[in-house]
Each structure stands twice: as C-alpha cells, then as structure tokens.
PDB file of C-alpha atoms and ligand atoms in Angstrom:
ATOM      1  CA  UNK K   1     -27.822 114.903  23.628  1.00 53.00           C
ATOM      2  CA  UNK K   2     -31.224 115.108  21.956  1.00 73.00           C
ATOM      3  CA  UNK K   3     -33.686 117.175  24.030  1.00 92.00           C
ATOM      4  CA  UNK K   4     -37.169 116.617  23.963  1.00 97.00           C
ATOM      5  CA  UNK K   5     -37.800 120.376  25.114  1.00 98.00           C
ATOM      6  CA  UNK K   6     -35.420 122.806  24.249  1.00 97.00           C
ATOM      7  CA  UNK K   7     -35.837 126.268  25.038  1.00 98.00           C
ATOM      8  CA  UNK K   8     -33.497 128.971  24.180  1.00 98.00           C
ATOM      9  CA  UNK K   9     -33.636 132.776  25.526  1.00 98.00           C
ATOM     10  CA  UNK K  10     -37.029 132.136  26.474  1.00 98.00           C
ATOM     11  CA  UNK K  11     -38.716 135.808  27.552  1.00 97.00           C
ATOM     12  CA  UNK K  12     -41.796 135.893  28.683  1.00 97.00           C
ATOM     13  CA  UNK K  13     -43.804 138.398  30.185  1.00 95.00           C
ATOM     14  CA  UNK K  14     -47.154 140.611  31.688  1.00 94.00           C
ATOM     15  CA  UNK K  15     -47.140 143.817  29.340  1.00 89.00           C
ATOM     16  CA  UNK K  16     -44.339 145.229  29.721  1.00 87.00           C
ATOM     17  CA  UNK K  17     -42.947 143.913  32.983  1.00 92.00           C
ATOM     18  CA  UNK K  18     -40.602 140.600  32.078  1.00 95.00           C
ATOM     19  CA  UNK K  19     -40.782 137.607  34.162  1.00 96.00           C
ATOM     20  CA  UNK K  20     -38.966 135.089  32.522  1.00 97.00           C
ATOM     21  CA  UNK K  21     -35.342 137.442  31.285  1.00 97.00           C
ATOM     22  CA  UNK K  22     -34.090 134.790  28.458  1.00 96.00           C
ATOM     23  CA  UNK K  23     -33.744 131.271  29.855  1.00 98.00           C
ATOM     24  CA  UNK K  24     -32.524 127.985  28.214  1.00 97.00           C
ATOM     25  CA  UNK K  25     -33.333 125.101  29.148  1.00 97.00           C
ATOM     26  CA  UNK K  26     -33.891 121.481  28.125  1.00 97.00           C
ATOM     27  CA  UNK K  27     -35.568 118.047  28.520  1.00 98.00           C
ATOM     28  CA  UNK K  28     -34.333 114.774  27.668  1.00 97.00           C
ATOM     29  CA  UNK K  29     -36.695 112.536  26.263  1.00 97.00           C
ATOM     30  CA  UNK K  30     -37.257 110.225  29.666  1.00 96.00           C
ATOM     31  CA  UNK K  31     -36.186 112.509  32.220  1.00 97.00           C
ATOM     32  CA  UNK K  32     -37.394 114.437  34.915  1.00 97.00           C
ATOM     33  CA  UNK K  33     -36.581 117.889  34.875  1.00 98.00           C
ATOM     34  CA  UNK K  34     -36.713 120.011  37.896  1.00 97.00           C
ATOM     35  CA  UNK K  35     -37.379 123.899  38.067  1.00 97.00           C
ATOM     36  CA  UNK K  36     -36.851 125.564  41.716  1.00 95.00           C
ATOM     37  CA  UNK K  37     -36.746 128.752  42.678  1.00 93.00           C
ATOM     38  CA  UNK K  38     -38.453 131.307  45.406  1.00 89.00           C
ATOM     39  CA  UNK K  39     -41.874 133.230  45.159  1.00 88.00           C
ATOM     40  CA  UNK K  40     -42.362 134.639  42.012  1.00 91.00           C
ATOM     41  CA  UNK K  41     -39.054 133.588  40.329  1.00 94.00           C
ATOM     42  CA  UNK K  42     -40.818 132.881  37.080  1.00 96.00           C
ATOM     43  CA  UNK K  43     -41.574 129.052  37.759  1.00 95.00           C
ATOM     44  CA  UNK K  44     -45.385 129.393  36.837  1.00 94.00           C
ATOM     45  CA  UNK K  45     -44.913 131.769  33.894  1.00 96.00           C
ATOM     46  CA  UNK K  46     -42.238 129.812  32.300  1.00 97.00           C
ATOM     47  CA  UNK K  47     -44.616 126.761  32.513  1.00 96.00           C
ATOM     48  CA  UNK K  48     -47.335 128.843  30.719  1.00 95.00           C
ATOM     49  CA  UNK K  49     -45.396 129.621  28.198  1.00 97.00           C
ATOM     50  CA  UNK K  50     -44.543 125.919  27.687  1.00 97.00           C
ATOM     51  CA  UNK K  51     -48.134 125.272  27.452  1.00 95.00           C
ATOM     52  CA  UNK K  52     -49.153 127.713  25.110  1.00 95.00           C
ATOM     53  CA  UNK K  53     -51.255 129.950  27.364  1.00 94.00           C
ATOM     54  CA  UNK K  54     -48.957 133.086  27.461  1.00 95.00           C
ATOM     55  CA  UNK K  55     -46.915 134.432  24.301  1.00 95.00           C
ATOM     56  CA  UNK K  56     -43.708 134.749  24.225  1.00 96.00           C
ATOM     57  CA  UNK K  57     -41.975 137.877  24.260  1.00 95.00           C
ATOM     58  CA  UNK K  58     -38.317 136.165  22.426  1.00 96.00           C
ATOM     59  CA  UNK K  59     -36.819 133.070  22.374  1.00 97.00           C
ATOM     60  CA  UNK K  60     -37.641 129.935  20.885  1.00 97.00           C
ATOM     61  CA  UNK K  61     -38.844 126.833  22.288  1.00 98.00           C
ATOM     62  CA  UNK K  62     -38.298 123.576  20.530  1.00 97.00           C
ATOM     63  CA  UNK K  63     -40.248 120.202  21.334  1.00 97.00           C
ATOM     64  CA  UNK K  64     -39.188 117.298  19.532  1.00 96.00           C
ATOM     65  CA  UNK K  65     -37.210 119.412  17.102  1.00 94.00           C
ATOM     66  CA  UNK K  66     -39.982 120.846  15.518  1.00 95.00           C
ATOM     67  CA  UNK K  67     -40.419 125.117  16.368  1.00 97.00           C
ATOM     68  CA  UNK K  68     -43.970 125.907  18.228  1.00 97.00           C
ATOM     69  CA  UNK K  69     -42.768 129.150  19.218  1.00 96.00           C
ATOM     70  CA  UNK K  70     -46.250 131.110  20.093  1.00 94.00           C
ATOM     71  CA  UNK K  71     -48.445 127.810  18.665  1.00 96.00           C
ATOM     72  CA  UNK K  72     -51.540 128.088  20.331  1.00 95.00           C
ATOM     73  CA  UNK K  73     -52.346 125.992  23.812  1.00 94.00           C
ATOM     74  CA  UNK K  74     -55.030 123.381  22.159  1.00 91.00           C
ATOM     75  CA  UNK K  75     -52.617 122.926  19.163  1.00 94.00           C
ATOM     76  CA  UNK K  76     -49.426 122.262  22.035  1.00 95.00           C
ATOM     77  CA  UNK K  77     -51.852 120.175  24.152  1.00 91.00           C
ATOM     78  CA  UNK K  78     -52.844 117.590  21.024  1.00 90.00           C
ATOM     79  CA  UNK K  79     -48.889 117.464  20.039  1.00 93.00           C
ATOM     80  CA  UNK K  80     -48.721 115.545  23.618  1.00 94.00           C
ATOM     81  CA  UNK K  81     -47.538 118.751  26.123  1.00 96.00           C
ATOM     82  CA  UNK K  82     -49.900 118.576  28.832  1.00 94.00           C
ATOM     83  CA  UNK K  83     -50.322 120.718  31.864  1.00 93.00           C
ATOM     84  CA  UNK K  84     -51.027 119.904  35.405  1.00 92.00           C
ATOM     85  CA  UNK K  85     -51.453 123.473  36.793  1.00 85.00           C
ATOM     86  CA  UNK K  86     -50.910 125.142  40.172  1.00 82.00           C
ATOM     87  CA  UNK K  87     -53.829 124.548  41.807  1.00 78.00           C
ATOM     88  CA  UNK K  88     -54.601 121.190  40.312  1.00 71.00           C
ATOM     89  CA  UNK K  89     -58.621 123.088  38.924  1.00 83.00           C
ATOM     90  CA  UNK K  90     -60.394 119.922  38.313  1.00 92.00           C
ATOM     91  CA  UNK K  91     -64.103 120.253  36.936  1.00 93.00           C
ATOM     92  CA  UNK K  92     -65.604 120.574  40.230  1.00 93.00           C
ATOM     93  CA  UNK K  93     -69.045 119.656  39.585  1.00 95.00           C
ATOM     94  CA  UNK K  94     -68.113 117.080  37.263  1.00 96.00           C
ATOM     95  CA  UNK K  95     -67.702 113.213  38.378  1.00 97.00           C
ATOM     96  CA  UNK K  96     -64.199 111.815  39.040  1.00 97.00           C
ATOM     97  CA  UNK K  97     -65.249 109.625  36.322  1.00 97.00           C
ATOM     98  CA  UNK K  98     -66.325 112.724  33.999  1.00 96.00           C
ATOM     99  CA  UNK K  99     -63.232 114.707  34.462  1.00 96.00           C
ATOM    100  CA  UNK K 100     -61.016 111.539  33.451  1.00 96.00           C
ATOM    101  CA  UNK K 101     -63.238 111.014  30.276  1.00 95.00           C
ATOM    102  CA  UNK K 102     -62.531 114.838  29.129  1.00 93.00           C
ATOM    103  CA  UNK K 103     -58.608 114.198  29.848  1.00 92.00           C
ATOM    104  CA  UNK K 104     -59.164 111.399  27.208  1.00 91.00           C
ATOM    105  CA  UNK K 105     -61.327 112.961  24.368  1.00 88.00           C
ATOM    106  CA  UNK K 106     -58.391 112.600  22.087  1.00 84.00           C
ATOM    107  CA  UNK K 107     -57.644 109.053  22.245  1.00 87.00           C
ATOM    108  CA  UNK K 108     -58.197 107.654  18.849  1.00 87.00           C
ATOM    109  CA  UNK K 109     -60.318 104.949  19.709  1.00 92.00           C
ATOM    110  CA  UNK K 110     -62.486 103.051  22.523  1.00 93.00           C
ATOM    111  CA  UNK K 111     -59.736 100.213  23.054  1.00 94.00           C
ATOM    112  CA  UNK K 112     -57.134 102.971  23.956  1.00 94.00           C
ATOM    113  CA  UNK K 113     -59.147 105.204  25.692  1.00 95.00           C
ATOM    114  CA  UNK K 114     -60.138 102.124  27.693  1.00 95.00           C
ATOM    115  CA  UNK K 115     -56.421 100.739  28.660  1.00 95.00           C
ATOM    116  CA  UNK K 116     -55.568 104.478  29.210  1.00 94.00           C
ATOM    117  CA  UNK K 117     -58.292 104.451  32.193  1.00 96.00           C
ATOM    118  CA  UNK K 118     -57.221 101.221  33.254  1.00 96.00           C
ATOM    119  CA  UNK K 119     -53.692 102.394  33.858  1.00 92.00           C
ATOM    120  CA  UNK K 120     -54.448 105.388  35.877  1.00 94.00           C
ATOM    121  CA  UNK K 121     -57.016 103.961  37.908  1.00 95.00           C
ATOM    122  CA  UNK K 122     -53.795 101.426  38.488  1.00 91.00           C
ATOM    123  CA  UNK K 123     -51.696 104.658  39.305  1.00 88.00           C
ATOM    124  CA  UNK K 124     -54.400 105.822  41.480  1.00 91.00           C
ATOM    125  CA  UNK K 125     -56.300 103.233  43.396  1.00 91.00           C
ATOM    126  CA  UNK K 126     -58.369 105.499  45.103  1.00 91.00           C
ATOM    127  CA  UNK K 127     -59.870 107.680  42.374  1.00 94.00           C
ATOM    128  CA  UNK K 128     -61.118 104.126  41.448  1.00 94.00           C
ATOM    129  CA  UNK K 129     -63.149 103.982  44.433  1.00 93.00           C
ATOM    130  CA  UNK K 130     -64.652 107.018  43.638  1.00 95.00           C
ATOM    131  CA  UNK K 131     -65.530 107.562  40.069  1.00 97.00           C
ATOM    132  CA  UNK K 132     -68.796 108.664  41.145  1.00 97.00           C
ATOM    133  CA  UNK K 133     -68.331 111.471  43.388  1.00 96.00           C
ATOM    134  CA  UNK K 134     -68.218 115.091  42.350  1.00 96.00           C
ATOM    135  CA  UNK K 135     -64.908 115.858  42.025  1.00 96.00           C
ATOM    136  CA  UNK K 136     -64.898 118.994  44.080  1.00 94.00           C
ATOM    137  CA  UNK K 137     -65.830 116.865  47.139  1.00 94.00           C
ATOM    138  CA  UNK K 138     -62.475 115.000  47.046  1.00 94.00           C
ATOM    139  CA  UNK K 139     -60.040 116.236  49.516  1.00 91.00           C
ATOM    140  CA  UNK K 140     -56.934 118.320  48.240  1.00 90.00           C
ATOM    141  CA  UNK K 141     -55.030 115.510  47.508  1.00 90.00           C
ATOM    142  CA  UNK K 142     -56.911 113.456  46.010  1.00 92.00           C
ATOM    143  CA  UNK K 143     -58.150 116.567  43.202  1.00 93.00           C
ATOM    144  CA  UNK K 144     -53.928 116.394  42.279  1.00 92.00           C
ATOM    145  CA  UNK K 145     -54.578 112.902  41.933  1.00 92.00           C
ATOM    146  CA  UNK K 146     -57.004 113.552  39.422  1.00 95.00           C
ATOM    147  CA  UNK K 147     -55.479 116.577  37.589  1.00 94.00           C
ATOM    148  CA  UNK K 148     -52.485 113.858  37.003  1.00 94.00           C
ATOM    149  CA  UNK K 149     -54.664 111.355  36.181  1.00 94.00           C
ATOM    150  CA  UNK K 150     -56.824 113.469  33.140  1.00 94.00           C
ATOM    151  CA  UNK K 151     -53.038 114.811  32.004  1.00 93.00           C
ATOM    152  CA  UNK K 152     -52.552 111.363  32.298  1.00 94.00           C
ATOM    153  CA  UNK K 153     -55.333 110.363  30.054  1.00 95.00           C
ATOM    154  CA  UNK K 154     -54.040 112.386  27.276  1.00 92.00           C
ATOM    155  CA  UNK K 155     -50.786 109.746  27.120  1.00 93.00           C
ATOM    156  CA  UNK K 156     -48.792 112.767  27.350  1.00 95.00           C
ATOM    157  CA  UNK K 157     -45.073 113.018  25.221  1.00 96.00           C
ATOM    158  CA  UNK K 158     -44.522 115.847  28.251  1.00 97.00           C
ATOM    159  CA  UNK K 159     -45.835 116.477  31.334  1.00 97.00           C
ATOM    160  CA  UNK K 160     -45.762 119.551  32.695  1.00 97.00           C
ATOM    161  CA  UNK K 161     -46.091 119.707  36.815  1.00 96.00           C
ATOM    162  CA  UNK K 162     -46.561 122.729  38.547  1.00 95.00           C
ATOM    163  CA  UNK K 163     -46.516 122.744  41.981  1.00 93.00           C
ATOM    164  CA  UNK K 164     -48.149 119.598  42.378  1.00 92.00           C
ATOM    165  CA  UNK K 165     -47.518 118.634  46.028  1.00 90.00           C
ATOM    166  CA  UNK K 166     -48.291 122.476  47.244  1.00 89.00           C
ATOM    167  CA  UNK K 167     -50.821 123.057  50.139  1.00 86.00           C
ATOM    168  CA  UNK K 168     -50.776 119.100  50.539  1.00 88.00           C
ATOM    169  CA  UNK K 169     -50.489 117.385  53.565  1.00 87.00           C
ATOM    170  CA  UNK K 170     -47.531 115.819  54.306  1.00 88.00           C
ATOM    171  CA  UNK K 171     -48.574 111.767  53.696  1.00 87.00           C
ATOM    172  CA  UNK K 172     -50.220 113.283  50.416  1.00 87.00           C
ATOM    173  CA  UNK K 173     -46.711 114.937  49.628  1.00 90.00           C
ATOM    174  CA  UNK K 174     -45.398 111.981  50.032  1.00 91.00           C
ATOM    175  CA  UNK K 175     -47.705 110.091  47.722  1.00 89.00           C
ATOM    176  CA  UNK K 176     -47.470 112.749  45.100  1.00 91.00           C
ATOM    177  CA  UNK K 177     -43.415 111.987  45.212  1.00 94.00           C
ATOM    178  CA  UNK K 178     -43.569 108.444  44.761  1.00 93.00           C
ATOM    179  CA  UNK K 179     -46.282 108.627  41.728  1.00 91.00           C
ATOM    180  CA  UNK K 180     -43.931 110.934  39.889  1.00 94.00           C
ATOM    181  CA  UNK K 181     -41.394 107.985  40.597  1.00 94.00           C
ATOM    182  CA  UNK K 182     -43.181 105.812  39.294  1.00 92.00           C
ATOM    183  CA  UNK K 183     -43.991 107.732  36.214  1.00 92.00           C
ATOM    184  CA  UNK K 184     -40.946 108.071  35.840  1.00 94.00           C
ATOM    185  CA  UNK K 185     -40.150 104.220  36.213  1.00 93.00           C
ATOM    186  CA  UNK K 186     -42.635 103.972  32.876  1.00 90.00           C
ATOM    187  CA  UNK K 187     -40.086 106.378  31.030  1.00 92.00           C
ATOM    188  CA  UNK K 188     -42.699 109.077  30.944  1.00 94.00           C
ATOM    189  CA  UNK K 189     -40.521 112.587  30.494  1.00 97.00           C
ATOM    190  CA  UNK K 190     -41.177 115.037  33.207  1.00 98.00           C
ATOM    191  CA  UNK K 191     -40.806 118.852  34.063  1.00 98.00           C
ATOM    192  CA  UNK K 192     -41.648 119.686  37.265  1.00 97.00           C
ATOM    193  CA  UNK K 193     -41.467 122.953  39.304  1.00 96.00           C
ATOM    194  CA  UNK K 194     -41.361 122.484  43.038  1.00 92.00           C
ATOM    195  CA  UNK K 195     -41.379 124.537  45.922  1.00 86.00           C
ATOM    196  CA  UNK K 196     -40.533 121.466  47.608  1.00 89.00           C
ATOM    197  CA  UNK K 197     -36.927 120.990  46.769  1.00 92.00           C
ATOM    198  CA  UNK K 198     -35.861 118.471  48.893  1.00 90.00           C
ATOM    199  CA  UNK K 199     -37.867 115.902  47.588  1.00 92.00           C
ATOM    200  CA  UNK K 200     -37.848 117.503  43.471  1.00 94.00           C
ATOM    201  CA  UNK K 201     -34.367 117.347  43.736  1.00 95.00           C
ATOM    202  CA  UNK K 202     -34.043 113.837  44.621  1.00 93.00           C
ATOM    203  CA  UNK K 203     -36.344 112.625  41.864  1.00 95.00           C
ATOM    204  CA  UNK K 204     -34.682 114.997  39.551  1.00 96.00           C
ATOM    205  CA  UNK K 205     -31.959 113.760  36.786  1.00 96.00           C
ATOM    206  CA  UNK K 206     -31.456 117.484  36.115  1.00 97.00           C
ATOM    207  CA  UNK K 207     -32.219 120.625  37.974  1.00 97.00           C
ATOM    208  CA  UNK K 208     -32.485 124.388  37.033  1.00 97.00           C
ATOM    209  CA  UNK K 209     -32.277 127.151  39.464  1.00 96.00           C
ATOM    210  CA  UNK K 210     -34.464 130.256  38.605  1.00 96.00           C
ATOM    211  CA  UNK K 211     -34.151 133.711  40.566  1.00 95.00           C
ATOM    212  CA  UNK K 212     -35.941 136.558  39.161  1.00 95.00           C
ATOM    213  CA  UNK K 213     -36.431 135.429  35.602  1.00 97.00           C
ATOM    214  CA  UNK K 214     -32.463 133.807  35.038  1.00 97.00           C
ATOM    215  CA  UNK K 215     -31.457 130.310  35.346  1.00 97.00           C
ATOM    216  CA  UNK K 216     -28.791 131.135  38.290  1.00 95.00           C
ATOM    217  CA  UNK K 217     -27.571 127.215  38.423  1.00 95.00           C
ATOM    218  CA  UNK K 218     -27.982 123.969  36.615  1.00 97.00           C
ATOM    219  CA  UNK K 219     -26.544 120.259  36.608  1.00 97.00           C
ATOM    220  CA  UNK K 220     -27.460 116.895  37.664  1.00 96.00           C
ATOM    221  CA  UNK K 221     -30.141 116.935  40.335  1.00 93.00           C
ATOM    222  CA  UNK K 222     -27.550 115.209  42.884  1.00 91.00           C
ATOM    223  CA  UNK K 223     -24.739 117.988  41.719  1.00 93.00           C
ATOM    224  CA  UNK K 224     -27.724 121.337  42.545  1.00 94.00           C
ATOM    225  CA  UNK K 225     -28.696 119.290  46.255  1.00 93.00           C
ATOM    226  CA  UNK K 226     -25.066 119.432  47.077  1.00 92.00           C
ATOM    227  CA  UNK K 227     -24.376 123.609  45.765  1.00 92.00           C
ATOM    228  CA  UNK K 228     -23.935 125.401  49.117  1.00 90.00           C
ATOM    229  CA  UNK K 229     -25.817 128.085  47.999  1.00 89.00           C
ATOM    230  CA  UNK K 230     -29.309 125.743  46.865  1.00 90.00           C
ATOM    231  CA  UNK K 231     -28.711 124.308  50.937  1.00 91.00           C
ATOM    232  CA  UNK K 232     -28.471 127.945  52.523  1.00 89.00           C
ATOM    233  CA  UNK K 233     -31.760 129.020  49.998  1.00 88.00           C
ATOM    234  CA  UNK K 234     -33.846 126.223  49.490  1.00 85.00           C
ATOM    235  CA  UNK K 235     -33.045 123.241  51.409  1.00 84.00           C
ATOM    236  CA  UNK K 236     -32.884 124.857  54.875  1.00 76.00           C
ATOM    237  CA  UNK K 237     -29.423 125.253  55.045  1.00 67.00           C
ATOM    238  CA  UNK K 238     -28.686 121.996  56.029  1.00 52.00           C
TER     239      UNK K 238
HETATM  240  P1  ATP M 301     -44.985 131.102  42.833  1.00 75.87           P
HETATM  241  O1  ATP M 301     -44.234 129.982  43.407  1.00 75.87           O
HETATM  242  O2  ATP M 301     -45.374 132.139  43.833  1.00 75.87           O
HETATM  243  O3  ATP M 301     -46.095 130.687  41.928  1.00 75.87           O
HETATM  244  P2  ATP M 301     -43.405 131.610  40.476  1.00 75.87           P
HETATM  245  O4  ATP M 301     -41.939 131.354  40.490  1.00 75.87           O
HETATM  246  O5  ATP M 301     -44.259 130.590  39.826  1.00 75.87           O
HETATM  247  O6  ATP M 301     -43.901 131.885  41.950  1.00 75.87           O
HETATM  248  P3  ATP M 301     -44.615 133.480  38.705  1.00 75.87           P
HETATM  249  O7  ATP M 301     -46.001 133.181  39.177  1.00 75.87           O
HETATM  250  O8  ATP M 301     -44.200 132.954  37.406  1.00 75.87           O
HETATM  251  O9  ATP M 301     -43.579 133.014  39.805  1.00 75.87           O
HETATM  252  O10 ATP M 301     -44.428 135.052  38.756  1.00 75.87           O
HETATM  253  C1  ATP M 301     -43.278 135.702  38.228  1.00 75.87           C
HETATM  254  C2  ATP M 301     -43.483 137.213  38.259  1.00 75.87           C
HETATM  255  O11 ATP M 301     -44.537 137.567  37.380  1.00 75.87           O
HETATM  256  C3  ATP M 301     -43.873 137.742  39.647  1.00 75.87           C
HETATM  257  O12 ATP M 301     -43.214 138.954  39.832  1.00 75.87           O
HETATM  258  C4  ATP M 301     -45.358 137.945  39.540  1.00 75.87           C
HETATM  259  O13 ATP M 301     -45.779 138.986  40.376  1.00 75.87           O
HETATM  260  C5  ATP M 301     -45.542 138.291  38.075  1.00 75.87           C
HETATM  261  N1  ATP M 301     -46.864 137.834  37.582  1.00 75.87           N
HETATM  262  C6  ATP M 301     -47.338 136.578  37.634  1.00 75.87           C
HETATM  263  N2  ATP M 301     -48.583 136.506  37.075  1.00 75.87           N
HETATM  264  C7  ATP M 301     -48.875 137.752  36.657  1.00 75.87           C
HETATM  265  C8  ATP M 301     -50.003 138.344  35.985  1.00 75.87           C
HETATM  266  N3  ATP M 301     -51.049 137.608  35.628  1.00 75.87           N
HETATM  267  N4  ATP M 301     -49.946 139.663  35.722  1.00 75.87           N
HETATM  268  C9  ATP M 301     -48.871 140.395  36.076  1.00 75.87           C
HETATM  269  N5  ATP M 301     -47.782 139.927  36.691  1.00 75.87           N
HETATM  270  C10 ATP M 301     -47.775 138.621  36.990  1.00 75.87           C
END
C-alpha cells in the first residue's frame, strides 16, 4: 500500500537521552492513524519530529514519497503537515477570528481562503458565534476547537493531533470524537495520539502501540481494542 507518512527507524531524542528508540510507522493517504501509549512513551516527541520541531537523531521519514528527513518545521508546515499540539496554544490575545486568519495566511487567494473559513465555521458552529472574542476567554474546549480549526485553515495533506481531547470535559470529549469523524468522513488523513484509547481506537483504521520509545503492537484499530494486553493497559481491563 502507498503510505502517505512513512517513517522508518525513526530516533529521536533530548541530548543524549533517546525517546523515540527506532520506530516505523505509516499513514495511508485517508486514514486515521492512532498512536497510544502511557506517560512519556514517546507520543509527543514522535509528533515533533513529524512536524519538524525536533531533529532527528536516525531514521527517515517519508511524506508523500518525497525524503524531509530534518526539513525545517515552516518548510513541513507549507508542504501540508500541520500540527495541533498538546495543549491546543491558541493566540490568546488574539480574536477567534484573528487566530483563524493566521491558520490561513497561505491560501493562495481570497476565494479559497474564504470557502476555507466557511467550512470550519461549518465544522464548528460555535467558534462562529464568537469570532470576536479573545480567544483566551473561550473555555478549554472550545480553544481545541480553534487549534483544529486554524490547522484546519491551512487545508492540511496531514493532520497531526496530539492529545486533543486531554483535560476536556467529558461532552467536549465527546465532541472532539465526532469532529475527527467527521474529518475523517471528508477523507482528510489523520494521526492522532490519544490518551484516550477507547474512543482513538474506535475511530482508528490502524493503531500503533508505543512503550518507552518501541512500537510494542500494531494492526487494524478493531484487531489492537481486542489484544488482551491493550484491555489490561489501556482500556481498563475490560
Ligand atoms: P505524555 O502523554 O505525558 O505527553 P508522551 O508519550 O507524549 O507522554 P513524551 O512527551 O514524548 O511522551 O516524552 C518521552 C520522554 O522524553 C519522557 O521520558 C520525557 O521525560 C522525555 N522528554 C520529553 N520532553 C523532553 C524535553 N524537552 N527534554 C528532555 N526530556 C524530555
């Protein structure tokens, strides 16, 4: 199959300490991708390194067959990778409106920059009712609305989602789940790491497992729910 992403013996690190100990992994164009794993498994850094912001230590990573191995983060960003980070940092003194507009500085003209908004306000109802407000006054939920919605603005080839229903509350969760569904409905190829795994794993078409830097498990998001170990570590044991 031809991968979108493809990462091979990815290493990635802080100094000399290695977080990420030579993973492979890959995206189908259309898919959503799932990467799960405990506390500082290597979910964020590996993300990072997808996006350009850390160098890699080895390993190659591949997006649609061209090498950007160590190509800086603005450069990955205009190819069409963009990152929603942990976190979600919006502009915080910037308007909702403001903080969409910088998402779409690269749209090559008015007219797409225009049906661009149009469709994530559609995504996102109520960031339309408040275009005005300061960002940093929305509540926690609604700033991931907007970090999806500038990523969003971008028309992203791959969107990269990290942790994007943490510290949420639960009918926000929930909401967070079924925009990534429908994101996905519009074909829009997806890696996302989740704490959550219940839920990433039933939106997933494939899942990794990471522990401590190595991909322990991988296979078909319905195939890593039903692995007796994932249940007795991530999904409660149920
Ligand atoms: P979490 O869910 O807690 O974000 P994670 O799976 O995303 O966990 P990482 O944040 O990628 O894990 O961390 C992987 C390892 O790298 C951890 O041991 C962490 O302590 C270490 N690490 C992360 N960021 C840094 C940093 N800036 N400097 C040094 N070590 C770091």
């Amino acid at each position: 199959m031809t991968s979108l992403l493809d990462v091979s013996g990815l290493r990635l690190g802080y100094g000399r300490t290695m977080a990420v100990k030579g993973i492979d992994l890959s995206v189908p164009a259309g898919a959503v991708v799932c990467l799960i794993g405990a506390n500082g498994a290597g979910k964020t850094t590996t993300m990072r390194g997808l996006s350009g912001l850390l160098r890699t230590a080895a390993g190659t990573i591949r997006f649609d067959g061209v090498d950007i191995t160590n190509t800086p983060a603005h450069r990955i960003a205009r190819l069409g990778i963009r990152q929603v980070p942990e976190g979600r940092q919006v502009f915080a003194e910037m308007t909702v409106e403001e903080n969409l507009r910088l998402g779409g500085l690269q749209a090559p003209d008015a007219r797409t920059f225009g049906s661009r908004r149009a469709q994530v306000l559609e995504h996102f109802p109520r960031l339309q009712e408040r275009l005005s407000q300061q960002a940093g006054l929305l509540s926690g939920g609604e700033q991931q609305m907007l970090a999806l919605g500038r990523a969003l603005m971008g028309a992203p080839r791959l969107l990269l989602l990290d942790e994007p229903s943490m510290g949420l509350a639960p009918l926000f969760v929930e909401e967070i789940f079924q925009i990534i569904a429908e994101l996905k409905g519009h074909g829009t190829t997806i890696l996302l790491v989740e704490q959550n795994a219940q839920a990433a794993l039933e939106i997933a078409d494939y899942a990794y497992v990471l522990e401590s830097g190595h991909i322990t498990l991988h296979g078909p998001g319905p195939e890593v729910a039903d692995d007796p170990q994932v249940i007795a570590a991530y999904l409660g044991g149920h």
